[in-house]
PDB file of C-alpha atoms and ligand atoms in Angstrom:
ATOM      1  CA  UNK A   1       8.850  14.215 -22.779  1.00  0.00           C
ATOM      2  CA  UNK A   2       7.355  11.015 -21.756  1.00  0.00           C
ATOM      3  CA  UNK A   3       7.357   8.366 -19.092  1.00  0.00           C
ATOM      4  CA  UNK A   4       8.392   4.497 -19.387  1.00  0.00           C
ATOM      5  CA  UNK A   5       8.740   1.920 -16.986  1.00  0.00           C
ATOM      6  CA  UNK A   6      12.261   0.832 -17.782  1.00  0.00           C
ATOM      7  CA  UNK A   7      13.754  -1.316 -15.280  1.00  0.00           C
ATOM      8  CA  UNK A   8      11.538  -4.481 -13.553  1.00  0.00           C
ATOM      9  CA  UNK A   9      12.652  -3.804  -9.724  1.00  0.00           C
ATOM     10  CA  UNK A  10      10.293  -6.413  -8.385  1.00  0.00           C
ATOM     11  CA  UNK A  11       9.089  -9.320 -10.967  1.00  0.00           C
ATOM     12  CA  UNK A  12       5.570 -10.709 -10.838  1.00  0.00           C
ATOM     13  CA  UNK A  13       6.921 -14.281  -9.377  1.00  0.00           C
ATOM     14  CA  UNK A  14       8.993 -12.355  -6.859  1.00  0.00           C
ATOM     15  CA  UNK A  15       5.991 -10.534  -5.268  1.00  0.00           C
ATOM     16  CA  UNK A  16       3.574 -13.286  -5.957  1.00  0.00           C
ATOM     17  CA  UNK A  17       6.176 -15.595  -3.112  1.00  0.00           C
ATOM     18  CA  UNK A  18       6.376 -12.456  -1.546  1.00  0.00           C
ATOM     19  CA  UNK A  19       2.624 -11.574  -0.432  1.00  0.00           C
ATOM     20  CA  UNK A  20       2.294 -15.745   0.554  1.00  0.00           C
ATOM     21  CA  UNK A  21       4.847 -15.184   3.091  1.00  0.00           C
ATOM     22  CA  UNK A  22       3.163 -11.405   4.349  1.00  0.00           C
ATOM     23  CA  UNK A  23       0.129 -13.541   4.133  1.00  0.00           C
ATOM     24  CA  UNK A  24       1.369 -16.612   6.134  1.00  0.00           C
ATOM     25  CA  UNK A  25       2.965 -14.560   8.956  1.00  0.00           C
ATOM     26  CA  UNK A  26      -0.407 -12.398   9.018  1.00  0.00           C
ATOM     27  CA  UNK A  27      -2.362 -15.801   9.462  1.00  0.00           C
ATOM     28  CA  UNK A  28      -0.579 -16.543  12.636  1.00  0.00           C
ATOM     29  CA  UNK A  29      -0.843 -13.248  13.946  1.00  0.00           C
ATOM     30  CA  UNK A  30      -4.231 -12.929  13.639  1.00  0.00           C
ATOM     31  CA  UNK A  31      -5.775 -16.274  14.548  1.00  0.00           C
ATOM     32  CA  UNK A  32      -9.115 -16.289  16.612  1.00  0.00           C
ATOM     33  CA  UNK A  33      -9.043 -12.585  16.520  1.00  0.00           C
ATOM     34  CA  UNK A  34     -11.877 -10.843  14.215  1.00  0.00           C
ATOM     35  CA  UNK A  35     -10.329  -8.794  10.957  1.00  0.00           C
ATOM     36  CA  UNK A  36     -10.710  -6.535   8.328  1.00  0.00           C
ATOM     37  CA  UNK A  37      -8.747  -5.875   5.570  1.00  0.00           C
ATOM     38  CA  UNK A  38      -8.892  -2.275   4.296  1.00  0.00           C
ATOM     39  CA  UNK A  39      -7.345  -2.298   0.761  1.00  0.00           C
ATOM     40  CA  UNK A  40      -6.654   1.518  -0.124  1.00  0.00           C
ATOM     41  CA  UNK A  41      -7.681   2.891  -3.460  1.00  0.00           C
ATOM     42  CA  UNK A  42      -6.533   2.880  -5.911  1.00  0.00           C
ATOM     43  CA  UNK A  43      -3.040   1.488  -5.544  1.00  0.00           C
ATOM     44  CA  UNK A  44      -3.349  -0.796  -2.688  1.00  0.00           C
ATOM     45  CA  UNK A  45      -6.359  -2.533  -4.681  1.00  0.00           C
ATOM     46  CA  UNK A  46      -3.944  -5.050  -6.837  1.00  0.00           C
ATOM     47  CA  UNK A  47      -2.138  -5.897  -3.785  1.00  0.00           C
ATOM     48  CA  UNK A  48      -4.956  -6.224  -1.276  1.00  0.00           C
ATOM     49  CA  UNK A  49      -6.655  -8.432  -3.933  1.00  0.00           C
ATOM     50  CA  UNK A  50      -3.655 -11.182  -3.959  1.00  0.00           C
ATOM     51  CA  UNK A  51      -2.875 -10.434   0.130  1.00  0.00           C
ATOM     52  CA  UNK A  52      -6.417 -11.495   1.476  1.00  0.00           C
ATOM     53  CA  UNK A  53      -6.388 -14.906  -0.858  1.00  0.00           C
ATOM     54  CA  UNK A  54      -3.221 -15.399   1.111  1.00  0.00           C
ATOM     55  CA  UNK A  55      -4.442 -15.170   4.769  1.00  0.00           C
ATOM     56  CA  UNK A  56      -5.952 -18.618   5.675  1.00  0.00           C
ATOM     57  CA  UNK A  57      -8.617 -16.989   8.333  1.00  0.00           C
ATOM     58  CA  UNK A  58     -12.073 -15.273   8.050  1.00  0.00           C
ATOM     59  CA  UNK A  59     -11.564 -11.807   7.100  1.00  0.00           C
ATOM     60  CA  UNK A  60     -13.730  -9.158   6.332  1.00  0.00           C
ATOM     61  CA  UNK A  61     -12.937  -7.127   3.218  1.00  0.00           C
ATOM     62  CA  UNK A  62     -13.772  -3.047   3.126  1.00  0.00           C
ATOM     63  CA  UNK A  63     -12.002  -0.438   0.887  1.00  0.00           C
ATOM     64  CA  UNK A  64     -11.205   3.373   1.726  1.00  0.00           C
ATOM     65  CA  UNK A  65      -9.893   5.739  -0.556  1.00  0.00           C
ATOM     66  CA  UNK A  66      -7.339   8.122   0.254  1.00  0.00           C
ATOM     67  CA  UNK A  67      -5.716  10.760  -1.808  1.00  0.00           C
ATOM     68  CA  UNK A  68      -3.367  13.443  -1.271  1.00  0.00           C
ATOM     69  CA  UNK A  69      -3.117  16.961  -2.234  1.00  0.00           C
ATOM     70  CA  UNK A  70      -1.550  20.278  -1.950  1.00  0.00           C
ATOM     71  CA  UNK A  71       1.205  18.488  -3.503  1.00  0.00           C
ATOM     72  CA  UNK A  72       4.260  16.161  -1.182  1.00  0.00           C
ATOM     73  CA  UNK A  73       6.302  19.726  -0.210  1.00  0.00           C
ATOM     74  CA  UNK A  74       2.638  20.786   2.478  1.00  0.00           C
ATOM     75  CA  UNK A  75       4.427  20.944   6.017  1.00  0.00           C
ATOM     76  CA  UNK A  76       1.508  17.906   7.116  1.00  0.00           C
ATOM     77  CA  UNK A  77       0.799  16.547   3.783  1.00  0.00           C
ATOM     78  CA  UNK A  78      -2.783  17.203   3.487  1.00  0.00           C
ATOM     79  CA  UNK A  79      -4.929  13.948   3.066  1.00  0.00           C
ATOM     80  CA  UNK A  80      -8.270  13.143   1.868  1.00  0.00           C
ATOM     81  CA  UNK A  81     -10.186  10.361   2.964  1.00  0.00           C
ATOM     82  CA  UNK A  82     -13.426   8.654   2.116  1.00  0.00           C
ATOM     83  CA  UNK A  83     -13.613   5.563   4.668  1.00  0.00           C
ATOM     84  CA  UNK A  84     -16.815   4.827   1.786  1.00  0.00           C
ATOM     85  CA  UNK A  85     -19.261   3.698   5.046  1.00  0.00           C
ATOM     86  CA  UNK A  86     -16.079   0.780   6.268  1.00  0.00           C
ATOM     87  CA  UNK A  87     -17.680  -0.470   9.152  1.00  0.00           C
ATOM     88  CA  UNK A  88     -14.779  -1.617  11.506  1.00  0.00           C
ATOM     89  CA  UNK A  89     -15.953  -1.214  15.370  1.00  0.00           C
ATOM     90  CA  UNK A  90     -14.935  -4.303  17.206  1.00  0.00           C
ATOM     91  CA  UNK A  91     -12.508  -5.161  14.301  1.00  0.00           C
ATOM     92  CA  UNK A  92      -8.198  -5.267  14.137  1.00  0.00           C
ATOM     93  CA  UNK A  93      -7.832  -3.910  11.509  1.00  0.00           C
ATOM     94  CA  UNK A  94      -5.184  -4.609   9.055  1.00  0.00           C
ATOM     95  CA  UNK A  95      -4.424  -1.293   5.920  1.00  0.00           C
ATOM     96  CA  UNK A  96      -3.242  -3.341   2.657  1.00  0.00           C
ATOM     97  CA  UNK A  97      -1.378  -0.218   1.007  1.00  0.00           C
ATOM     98  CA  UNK A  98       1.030  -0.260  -1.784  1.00  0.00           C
ATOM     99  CA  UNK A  99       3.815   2.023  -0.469  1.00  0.00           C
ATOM    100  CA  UNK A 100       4.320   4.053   2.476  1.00  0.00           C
ATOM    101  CA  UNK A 101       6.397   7.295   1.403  1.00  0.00           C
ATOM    102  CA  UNK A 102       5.976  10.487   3.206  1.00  0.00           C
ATOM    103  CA  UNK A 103       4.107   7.797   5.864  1.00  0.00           C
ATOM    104  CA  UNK A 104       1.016  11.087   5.384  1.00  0.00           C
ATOM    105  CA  UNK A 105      -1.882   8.542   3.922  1.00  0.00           C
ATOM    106  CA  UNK A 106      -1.135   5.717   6.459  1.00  0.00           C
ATOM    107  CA  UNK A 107      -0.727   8.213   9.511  1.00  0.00           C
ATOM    108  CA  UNK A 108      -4.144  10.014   8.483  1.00  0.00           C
ATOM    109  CA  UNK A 109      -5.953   6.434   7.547  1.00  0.00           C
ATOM    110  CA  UNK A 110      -4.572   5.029  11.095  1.00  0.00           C
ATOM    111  CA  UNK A 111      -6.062   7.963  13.343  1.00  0.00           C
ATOM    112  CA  UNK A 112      -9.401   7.450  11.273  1.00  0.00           C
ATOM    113  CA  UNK A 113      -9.978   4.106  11.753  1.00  0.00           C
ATOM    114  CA  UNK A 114      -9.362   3.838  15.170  1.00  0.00           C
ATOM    115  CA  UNK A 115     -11.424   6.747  16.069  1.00  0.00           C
ATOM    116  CA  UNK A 116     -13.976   4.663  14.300  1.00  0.00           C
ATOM    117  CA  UNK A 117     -13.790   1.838  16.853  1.00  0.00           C
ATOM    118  CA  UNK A 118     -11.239  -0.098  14.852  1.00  0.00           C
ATOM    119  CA  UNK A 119     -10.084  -2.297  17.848  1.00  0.00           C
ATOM    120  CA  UNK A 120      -6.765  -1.835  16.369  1.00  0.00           C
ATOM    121  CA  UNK A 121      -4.562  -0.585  13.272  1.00  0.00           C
ATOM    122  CA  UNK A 122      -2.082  -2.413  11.859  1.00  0.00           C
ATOM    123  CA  UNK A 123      -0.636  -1.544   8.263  1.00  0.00           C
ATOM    124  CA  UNK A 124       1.178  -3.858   5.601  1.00  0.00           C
ATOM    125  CA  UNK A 125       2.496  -2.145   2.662  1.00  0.00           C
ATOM    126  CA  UNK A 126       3.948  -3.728  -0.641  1.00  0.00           C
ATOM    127  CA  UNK A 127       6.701  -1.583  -0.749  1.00  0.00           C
ATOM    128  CA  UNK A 128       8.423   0.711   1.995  1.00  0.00           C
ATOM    129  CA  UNK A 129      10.070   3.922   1.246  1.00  0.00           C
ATOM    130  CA  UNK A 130      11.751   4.765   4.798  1.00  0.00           C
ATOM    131  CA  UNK A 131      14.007   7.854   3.708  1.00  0.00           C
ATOM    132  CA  UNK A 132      11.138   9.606   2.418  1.00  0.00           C
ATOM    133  CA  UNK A 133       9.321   9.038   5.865  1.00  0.00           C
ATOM    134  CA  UNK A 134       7.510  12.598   7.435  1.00  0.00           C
ATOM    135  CA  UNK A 135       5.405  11.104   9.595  1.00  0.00           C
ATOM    136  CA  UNK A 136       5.554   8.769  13.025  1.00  0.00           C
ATOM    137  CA  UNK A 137       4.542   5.746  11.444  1.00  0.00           C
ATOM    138  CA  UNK A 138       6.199   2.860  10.290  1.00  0.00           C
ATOM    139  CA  UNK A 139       5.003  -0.579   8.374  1.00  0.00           C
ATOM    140  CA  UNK A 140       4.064  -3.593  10.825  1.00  0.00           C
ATOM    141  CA  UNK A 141       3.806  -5.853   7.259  1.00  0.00           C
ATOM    142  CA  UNK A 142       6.326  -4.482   4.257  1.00  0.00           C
ATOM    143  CA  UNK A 143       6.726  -6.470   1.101  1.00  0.00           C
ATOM    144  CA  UNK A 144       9.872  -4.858  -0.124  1.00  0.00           C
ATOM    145  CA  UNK A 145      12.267  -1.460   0.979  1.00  0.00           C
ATOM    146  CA  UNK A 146      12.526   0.598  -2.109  1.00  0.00           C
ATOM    147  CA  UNK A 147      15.091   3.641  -2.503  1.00  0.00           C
ATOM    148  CA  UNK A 148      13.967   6.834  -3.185  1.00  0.00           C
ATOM    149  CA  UNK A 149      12.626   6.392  -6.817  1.00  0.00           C
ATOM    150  CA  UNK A 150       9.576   6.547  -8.230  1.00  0.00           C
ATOM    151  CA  UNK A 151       8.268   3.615  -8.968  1.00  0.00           C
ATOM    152  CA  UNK A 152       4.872   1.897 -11.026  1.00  0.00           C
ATOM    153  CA  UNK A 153       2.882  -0.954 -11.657  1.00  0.00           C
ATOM    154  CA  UNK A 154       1.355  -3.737  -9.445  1.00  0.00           C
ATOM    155  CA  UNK A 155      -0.931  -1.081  -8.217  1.00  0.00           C
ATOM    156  CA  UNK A 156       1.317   1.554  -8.717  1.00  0.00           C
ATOM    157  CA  UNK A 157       0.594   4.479 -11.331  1.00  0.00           C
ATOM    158  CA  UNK A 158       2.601   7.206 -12.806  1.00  0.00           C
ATOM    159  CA  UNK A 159       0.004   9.937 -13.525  1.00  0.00           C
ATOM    160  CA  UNK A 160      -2.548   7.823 -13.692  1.00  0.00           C
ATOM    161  CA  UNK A 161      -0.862   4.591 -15.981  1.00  0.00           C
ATOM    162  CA  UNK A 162       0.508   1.208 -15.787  1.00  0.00           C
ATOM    163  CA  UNK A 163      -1.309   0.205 -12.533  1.00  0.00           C
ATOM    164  CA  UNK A 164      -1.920  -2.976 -14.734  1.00  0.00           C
ATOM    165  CA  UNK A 165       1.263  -3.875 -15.242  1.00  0.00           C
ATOM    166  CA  UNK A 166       1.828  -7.765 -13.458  1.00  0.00           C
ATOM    167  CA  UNK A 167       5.449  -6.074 -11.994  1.00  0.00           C
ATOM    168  CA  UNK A 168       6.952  -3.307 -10.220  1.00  0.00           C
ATOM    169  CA  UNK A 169       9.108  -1.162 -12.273  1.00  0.00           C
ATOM    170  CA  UNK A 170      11.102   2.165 -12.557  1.00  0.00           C
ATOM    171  CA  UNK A 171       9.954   5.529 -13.750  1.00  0.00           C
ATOM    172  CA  UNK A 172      12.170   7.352 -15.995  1.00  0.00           C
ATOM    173  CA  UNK A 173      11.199  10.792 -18.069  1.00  0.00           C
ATOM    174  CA  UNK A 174      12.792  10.859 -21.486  1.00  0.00           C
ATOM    175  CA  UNK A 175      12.860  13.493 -24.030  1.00  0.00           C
ATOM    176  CA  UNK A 176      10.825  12.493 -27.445  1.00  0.00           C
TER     177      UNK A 176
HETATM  178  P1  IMP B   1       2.452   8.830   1.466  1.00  0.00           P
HETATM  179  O1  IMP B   1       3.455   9.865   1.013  1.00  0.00           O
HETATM  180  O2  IMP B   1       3.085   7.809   2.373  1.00  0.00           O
HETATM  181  O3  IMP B   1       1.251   9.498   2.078  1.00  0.00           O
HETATM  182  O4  IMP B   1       1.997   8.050   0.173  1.00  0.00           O
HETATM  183  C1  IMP B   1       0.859   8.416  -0.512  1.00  0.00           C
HETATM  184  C2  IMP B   1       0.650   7.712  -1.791  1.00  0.00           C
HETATM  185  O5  IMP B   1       1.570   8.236  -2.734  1.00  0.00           O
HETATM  186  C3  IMP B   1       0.839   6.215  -1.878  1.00  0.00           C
HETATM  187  O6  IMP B   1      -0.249   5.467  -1.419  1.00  0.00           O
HETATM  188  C4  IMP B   1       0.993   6.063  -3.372  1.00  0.00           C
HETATM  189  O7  IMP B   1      -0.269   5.990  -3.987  1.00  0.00           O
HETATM  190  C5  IMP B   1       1.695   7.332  -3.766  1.00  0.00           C
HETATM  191  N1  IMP B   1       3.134   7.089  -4.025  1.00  0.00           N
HETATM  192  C6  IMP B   1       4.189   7.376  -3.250  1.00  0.00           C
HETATM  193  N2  IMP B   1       5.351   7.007  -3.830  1.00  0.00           N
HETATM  194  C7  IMP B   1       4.996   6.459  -5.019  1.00  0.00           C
HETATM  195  C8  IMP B   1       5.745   5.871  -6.117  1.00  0.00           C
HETATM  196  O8  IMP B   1       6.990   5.749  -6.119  1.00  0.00           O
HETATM  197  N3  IMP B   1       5.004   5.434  -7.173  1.00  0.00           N
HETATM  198  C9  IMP B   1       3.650   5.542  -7.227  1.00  0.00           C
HETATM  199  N4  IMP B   1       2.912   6.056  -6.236  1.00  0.00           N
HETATM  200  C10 IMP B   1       3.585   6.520  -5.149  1.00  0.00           C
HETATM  201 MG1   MG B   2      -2.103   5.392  -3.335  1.00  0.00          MG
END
């Protein structure tokens, strides 16, 4: 068995217009207001990267890393995060992720940075996955709603591959 990105669900042009437009509305919104942009690692780094050279304002630029484990089934989703020293008090504070799924990571990442003096939390995702949602959160920012498949490139891996690819494309297993 093996994976391959078959289908292009989201072309490189497509989210290139896209992230000007997330960018453009996230200009006006945050005018004459301090930011930071926390790109989360390692998928939301591809995305954050194009997003911030889209918003026209000073902006200060931190990473966190998140990561989940005991698997998408655990009754909370268990989450691990490394905030990696972001220094946010007296910030808004805007989460560049590449999807929200279960809605775990961006739940767990919100709580965090606010209890870390983030003046507020506000998250923009590339792509939104709202029938998978567990959690009471929801995308203020969303690039694109995807259906439930899984789904790489742009950011995106499948165990570990094609973040590098310039689109977004669909998974499928095949027998060798
Ligand atoms: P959550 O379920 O909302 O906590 O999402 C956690 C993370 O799972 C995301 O940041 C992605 O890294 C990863 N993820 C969820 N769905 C997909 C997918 O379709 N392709 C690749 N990664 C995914
Ligand atoms: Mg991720």
């Amino acid at each position: 068995m093996h994976a391959e990105v078959t289908k292009v669900l989201f072309s490189e042009e497509r989210i290139a217009a896209r992230v000007k437009e997330l960018g453009a509305r996230i200009t006006e919104d945050y005018r004459g207001v301090p930011l930071a942009v926390a790109g989360v690692l390692c998928g939301g780094s591809v995305f954050c990267a194009d997003l911030i050279r889209r918003i026209d304002l000073p902006v200060a630029l931190t990473f966190v890393r998140a990561s989940s484990y005991g698997g998408g089934t655990a009754p909370q989703g268990r989450v691990k995060l490394d905030l990696l020293g972001a220094d946010v008090a007296g910030r808004h504070v805007l989460v560049a992720e590449d999807i929200i799924d279960t809605g775990f990571t961006a739940a767990a990442l919100k709580s965090e940075l606010l209890a870390r003096g983030a003046l507020s939390v506000k998250l923009c995702c590339l792509l939104d996955k709202p029938s998978r949602r567990r959690a009471d959160v929801s995308a203020d920012y969303a690039g694109f709603t995807v259906p439930d498949v899984f789904v790489a490139g742009y950011g995106l891996d499948y165990d570990g591959m094609y973040r590098n690819l310039p689109y977004v494309g669909a998974v499928e297993i095949k027998e060798d």
